[in-house]
mmCIF file of C-alpha atoms and ligand atoms in Angstrom:
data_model
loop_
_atom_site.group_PDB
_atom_site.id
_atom_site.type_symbol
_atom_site.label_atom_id
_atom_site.label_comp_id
_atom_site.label_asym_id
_atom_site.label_seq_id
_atom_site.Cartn_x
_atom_site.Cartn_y
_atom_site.Cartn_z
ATOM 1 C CA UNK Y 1 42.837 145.960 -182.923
ATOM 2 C CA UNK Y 2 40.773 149.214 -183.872
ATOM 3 C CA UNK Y 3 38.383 149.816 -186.836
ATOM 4 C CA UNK Y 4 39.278 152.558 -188.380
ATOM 5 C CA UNK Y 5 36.017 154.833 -188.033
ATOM 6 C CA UNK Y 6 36.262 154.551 -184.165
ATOM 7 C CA UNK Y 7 37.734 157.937 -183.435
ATOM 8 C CA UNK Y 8 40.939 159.330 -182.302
ATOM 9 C CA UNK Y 9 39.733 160.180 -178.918
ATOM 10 C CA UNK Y 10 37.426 157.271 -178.234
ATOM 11 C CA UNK Y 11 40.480 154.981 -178.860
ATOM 12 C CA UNK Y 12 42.529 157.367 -176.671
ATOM 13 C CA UNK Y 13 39.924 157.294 -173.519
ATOM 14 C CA UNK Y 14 39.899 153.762 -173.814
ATOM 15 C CA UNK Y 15 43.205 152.761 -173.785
ATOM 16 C CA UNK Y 16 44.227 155.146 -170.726
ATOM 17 C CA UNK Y 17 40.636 154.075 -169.122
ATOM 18 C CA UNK Y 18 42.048 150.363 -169.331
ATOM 19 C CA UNK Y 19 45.869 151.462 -168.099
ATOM 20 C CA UNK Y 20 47.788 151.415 -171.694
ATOM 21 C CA UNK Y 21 49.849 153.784 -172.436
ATOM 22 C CA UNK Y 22 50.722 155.652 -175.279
ATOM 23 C CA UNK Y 23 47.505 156.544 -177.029
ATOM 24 C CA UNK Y 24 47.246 159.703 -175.045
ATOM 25 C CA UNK Y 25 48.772 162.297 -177.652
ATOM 26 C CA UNK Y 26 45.540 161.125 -179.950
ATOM 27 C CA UNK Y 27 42.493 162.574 -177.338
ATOM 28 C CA UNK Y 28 42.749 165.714 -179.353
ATOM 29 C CA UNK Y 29 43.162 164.868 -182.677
ATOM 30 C CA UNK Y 30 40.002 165.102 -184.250
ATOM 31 C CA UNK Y 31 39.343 162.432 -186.491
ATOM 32 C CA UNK Y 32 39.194 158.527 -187.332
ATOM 33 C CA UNK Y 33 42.034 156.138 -186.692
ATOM 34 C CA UNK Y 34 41.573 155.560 -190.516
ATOM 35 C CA UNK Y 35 42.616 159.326 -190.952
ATOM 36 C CA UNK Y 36 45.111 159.054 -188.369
ATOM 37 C CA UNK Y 37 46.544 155.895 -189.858
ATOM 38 C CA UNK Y 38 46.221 158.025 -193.686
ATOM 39 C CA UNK Y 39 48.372 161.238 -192.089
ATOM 40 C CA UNK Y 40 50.543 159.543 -189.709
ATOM 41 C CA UNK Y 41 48.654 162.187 -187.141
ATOM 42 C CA UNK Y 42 50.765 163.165 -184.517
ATOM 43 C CA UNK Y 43 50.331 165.769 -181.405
ATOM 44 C CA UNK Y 44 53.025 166.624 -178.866
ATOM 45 C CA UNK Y 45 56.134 164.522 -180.002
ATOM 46 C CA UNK Y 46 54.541 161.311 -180.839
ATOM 47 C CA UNK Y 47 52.962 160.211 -183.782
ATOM 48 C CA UNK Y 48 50.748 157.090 -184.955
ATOM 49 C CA UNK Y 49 52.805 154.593 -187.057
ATOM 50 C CA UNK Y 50 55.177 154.156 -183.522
ATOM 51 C CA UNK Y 51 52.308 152.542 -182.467
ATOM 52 C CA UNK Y 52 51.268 150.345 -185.701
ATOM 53 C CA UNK Y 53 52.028 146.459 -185.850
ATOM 54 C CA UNK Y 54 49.654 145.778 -188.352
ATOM 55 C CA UNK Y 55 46.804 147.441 -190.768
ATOM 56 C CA UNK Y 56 44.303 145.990 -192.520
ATOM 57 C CA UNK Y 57 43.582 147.511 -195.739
ATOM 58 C CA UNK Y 58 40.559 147.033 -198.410
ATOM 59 C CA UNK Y 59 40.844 147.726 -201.969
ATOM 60 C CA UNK Y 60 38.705 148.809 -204.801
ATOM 61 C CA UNK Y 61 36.694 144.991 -205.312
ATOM 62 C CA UNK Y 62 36.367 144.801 -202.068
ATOM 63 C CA UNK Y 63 39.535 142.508 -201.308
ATOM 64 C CA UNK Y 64 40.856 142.631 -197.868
ATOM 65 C CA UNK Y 65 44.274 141.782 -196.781
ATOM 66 C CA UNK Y 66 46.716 142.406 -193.970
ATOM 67 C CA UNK Y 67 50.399 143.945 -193.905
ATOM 68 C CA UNK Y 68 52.908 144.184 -191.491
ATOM 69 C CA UNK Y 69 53.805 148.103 -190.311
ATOM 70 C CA UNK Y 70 57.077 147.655 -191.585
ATOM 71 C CA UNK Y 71 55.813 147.561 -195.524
ATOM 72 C CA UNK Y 72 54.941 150.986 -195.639
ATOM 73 C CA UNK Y 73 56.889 154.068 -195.995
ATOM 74 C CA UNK Y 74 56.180 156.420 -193.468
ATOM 75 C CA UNK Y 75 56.976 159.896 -192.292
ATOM 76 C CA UNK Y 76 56.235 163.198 -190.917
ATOM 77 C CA UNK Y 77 52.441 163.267 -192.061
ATOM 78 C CA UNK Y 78 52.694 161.270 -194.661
ATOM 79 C CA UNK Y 79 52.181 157.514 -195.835
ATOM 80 C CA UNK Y 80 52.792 155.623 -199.139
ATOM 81 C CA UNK Y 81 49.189 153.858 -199.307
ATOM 82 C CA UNK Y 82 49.250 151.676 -202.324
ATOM 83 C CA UNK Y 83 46.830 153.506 -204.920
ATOM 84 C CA UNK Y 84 43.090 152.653 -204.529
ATOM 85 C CA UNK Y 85 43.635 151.044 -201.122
ATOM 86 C CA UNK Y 86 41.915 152.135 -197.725
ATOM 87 C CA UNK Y 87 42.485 150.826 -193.891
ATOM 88 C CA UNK Y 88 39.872 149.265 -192.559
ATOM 89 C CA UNK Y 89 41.328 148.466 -188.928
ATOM 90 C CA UNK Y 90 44.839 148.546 -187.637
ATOM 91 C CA UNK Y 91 46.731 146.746 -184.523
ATOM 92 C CA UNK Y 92 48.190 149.108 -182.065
ATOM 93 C CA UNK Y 93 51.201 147.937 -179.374
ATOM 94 C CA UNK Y 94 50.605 149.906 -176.313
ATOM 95 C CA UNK Y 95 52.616 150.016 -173.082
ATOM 96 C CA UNK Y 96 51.113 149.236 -169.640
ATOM 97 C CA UNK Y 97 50.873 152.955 -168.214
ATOM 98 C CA UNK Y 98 51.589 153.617 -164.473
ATOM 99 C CA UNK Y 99 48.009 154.931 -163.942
ATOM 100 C CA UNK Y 100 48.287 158.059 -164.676
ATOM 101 C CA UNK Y 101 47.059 157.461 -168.229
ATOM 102 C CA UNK Y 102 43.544 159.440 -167.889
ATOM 103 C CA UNK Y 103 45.569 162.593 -165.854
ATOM 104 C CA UNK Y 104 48.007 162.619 -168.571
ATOM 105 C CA UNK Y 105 45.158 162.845 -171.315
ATOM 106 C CA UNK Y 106 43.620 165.571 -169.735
ATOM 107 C CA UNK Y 107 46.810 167.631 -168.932
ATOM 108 C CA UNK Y 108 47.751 167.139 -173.288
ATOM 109 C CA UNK Y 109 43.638 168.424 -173.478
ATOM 110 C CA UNK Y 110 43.960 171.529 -171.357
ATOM 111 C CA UNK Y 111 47.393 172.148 -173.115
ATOM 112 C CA UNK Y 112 45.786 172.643 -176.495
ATOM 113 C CA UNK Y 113 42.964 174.597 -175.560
ATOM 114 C CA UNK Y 114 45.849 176.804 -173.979
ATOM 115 C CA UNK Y 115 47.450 177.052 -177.153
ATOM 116 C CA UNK Y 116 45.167 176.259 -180.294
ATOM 117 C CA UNK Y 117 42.029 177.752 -181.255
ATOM 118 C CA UNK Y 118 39.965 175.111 -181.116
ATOM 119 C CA UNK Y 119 36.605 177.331 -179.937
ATOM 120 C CA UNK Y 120 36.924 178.365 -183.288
ATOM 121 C CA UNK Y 121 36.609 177.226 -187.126
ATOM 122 C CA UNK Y 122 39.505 175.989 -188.783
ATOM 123 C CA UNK Y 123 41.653 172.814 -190.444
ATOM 124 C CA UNK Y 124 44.370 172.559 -187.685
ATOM 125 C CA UNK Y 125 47.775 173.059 -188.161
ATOM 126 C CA UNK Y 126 47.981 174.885 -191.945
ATOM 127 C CA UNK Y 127 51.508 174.128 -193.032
ATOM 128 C CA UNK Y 128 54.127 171.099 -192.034
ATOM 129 C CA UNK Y 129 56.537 172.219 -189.485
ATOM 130 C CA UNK Y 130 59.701 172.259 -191.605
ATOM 131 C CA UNK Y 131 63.103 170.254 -190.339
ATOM 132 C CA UNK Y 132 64.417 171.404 -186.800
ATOM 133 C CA UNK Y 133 61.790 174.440 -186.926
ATOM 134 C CA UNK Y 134 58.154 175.473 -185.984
ATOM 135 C CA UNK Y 135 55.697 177.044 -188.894
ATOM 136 C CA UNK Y 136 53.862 178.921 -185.944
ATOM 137 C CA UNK Y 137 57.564 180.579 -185.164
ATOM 138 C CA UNK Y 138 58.341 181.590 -188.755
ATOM 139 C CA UNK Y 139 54.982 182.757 -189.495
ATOM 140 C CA UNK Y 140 54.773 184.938 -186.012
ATOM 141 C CA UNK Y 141 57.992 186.393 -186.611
ATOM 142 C CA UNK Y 142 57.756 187.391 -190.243
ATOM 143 C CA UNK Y 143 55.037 189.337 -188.579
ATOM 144 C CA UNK Y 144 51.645 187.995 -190.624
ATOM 145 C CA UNK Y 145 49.759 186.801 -187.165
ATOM 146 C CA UNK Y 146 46.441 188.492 -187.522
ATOM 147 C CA UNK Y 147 46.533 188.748 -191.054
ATOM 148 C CA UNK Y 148 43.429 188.807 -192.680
ATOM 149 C CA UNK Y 149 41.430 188.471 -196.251
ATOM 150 C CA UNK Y 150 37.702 188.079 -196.118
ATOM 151 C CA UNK Y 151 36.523 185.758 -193.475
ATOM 152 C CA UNK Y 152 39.758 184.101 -193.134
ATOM 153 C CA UNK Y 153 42.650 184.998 -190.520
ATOM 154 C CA UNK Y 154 45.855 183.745 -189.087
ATOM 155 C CA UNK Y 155 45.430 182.806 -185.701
ATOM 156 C CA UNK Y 156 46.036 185.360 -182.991
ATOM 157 C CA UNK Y 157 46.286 182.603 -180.513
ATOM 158 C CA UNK Y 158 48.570 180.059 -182.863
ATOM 159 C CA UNK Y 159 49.807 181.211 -186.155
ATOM 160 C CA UNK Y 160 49.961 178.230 -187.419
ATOM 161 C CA UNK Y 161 46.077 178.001 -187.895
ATOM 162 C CA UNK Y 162 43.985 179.628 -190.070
ATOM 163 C CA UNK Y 163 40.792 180.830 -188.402
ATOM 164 C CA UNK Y 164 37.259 180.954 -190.557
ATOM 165 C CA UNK Y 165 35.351 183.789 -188.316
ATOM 166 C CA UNK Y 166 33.517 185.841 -190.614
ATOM 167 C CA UNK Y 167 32.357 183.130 -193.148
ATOM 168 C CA UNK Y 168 34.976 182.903 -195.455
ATOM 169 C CA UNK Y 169 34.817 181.054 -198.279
ATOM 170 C CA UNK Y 170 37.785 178.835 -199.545
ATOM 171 C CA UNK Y 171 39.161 181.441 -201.966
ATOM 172 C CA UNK Y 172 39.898 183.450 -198.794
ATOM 173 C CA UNK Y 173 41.686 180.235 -196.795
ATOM 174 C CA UNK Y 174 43.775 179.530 -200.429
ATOM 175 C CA UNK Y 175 44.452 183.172 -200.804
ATOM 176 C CA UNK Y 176 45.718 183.596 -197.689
ATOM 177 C CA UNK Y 177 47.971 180.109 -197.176
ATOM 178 C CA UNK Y 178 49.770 181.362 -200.201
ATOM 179 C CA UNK Y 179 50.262 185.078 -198.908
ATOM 180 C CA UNK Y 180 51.419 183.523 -195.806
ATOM 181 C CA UNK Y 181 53.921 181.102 -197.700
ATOM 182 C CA UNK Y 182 54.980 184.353 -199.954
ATOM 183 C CA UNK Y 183 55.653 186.673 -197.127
ATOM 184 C CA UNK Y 184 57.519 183.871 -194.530
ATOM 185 C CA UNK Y 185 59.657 182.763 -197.779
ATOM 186 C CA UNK Y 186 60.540 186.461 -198.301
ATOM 187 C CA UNK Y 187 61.305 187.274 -195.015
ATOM 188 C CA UNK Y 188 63.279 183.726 -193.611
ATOM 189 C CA UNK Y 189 64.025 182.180 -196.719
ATOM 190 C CA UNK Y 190 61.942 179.017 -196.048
ATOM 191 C CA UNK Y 191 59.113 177.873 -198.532
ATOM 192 C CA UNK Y 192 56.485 176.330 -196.277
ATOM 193 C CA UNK Y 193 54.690 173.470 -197.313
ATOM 194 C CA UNK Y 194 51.491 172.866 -196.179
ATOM 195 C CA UNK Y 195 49.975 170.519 -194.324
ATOM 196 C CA UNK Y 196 46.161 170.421 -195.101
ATOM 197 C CA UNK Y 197 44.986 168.952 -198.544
ATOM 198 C CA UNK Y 198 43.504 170.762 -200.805
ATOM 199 C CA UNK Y 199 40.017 169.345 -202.469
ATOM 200 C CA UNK Y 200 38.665 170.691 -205.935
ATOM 201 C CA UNK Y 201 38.695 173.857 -207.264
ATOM 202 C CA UNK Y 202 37.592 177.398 -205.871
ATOM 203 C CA UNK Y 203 35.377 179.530 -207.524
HETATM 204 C C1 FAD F 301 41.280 171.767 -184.859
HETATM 205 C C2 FAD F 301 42.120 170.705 -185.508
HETATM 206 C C3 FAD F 301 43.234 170.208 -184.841
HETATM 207 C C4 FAD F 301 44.040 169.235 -185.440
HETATM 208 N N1 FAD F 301 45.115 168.768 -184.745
HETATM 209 C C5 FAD F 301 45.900 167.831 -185.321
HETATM 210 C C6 FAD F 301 47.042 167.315 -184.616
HETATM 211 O O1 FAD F 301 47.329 167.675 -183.476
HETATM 212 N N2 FAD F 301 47.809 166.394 -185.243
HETATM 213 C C7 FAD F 301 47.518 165.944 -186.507
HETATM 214 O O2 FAD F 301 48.256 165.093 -187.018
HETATM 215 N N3 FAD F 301 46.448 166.404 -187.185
HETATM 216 C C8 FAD F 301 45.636 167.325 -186.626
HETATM 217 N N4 FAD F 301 44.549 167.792 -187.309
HETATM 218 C C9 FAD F 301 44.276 167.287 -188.671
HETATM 219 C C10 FAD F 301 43.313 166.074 -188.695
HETATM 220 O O3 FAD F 301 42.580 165.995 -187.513
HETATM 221 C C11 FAD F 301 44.114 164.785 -188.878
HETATM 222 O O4 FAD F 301 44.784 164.802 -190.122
HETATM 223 C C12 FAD F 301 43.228 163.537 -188.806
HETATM 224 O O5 FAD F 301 44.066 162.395 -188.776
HETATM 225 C C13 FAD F 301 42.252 163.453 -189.964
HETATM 226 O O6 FAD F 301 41.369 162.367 -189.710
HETATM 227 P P1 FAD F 301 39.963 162.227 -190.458
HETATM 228 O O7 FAD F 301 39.384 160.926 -190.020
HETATM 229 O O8 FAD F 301 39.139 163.465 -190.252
HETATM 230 O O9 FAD F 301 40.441 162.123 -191.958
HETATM 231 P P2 FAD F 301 40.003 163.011 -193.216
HETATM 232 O O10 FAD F 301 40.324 164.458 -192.921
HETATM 233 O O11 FAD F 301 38.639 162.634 -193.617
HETATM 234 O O12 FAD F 301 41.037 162.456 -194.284
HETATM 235 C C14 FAD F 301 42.383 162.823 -194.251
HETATM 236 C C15 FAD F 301 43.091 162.084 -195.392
HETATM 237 O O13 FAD F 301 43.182 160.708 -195.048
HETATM 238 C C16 FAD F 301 42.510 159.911 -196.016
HETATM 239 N N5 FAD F 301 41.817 158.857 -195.267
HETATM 240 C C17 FAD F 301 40.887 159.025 -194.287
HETATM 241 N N6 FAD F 301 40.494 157.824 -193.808
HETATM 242 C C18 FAD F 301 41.205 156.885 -194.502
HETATM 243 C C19 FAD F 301 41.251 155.446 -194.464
HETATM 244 N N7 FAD F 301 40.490 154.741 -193.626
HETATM 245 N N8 FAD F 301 42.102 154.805 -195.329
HETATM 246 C C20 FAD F 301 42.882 155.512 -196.196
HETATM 247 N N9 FAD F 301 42.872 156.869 -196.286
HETATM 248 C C21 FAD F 301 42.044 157.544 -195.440
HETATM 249 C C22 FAD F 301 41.552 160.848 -196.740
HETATM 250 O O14 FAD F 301 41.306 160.398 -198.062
HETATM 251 C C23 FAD F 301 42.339 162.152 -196.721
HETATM 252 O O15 FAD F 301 43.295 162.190 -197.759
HETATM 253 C C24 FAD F 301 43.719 168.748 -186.735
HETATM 254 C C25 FAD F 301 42.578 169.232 -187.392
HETATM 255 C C26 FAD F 301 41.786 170.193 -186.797
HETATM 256 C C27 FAD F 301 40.566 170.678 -187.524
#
């Protein structure tokens, strides 16, 4: 069992340090296992809920109760909480690894410093990856990597991140999520959702 403010990559070290497997794909997520649990967070072909057997969830007075995994709807980075409820710890099945759990976390680490920006400013990946597709490989080949307005640009390194490297301000980051949506749309013909949740207004 795992409260849910203990981290994504403190629960991921400690599994592999104790030989279970499966946690790995979560040592780069940055994040709770309450947020994880919240966005089904996934990495590298696996995703949180495969893991679930049980949450614990608090609501508004305070009331705490327990549900099996298999009450909720879940899917691609996304989770039917019941309104005004929050997780508060979850149970996780792993599998005993083969002791290769801590090389294997490492190896997924060095992978997405290959790949991502993460030296730099930003929310992670920008828009869902829509069915049997990549947003990265749209957005890269309707041309728009590099794309700037203000402080804001589309990853050179991973179009599927927005970069904040001249201070931008969240007019720039909305401005350009919905230039990027316009221009992939017009050139592929896919509307790309995205990802990242938008919170109040802009000025
Ligand atoms: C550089 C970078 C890389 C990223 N890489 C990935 C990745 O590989 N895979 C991936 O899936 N995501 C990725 N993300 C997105 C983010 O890390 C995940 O969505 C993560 O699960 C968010 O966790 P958090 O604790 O920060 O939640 P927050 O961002 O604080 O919250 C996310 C949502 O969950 C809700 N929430 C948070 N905690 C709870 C709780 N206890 N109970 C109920 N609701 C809750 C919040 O209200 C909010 O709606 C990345 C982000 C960045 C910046």
């Amino acid at each position: 069992a795992v409260d849910a403010g203990v981290s994504c990559a403190r629960f991921s070290r400690f599994a592999a340090k104790h030989g279970w497997s499966g946690g790995e794909f979560l040592a780069g997520v940055p994040g709770t296992m309450g947020g994880a649990l919240a966005m089904n967070a996934g990495a590298f072909g696996s995703e949180t809920w495969t893991l679930v057997e049980e949450v614990e969830l608090v609501d508004r007075a305070g009331s705490f109760e327990n549900r099996p995994a298999g009450s909720f709807a879940v899917s691609y980075r996304q989770v039917d909480i019941p309104p005004a409820h929050w997780f508060t710890a979850g149970v996780f099945r792993l599998s005993q690894g083969r002791g290769d759990e801590g090389t294997n976390v490492r190896s997924l680490l060095e992978k997405r410093s290959e790949t991502q920006p993460i030296r730099q400013s930003s929310a992670g990946s920008v828009f869902r990856n829509p069915p049997n597709d990549y947003a990265a490989r749209l957005i890269e080949i309707s041309g728009l990597k590099g794309l700037r307005i203000g402080g804001a640009q589309v990853s050179m390194q991973h179009a599927n991140f927005i970069v904040n490297d001249r201070q931008a301000c969240a007019k720039d980051i909305e401005t350009l999520i919905e230039k990027v949506q316009t221009a992939v749309a017009d050139h592929t013909g896919i509307r790309l959702e995205p990802e990242v949740r938008f919170v109040g207004e802009h000025q």
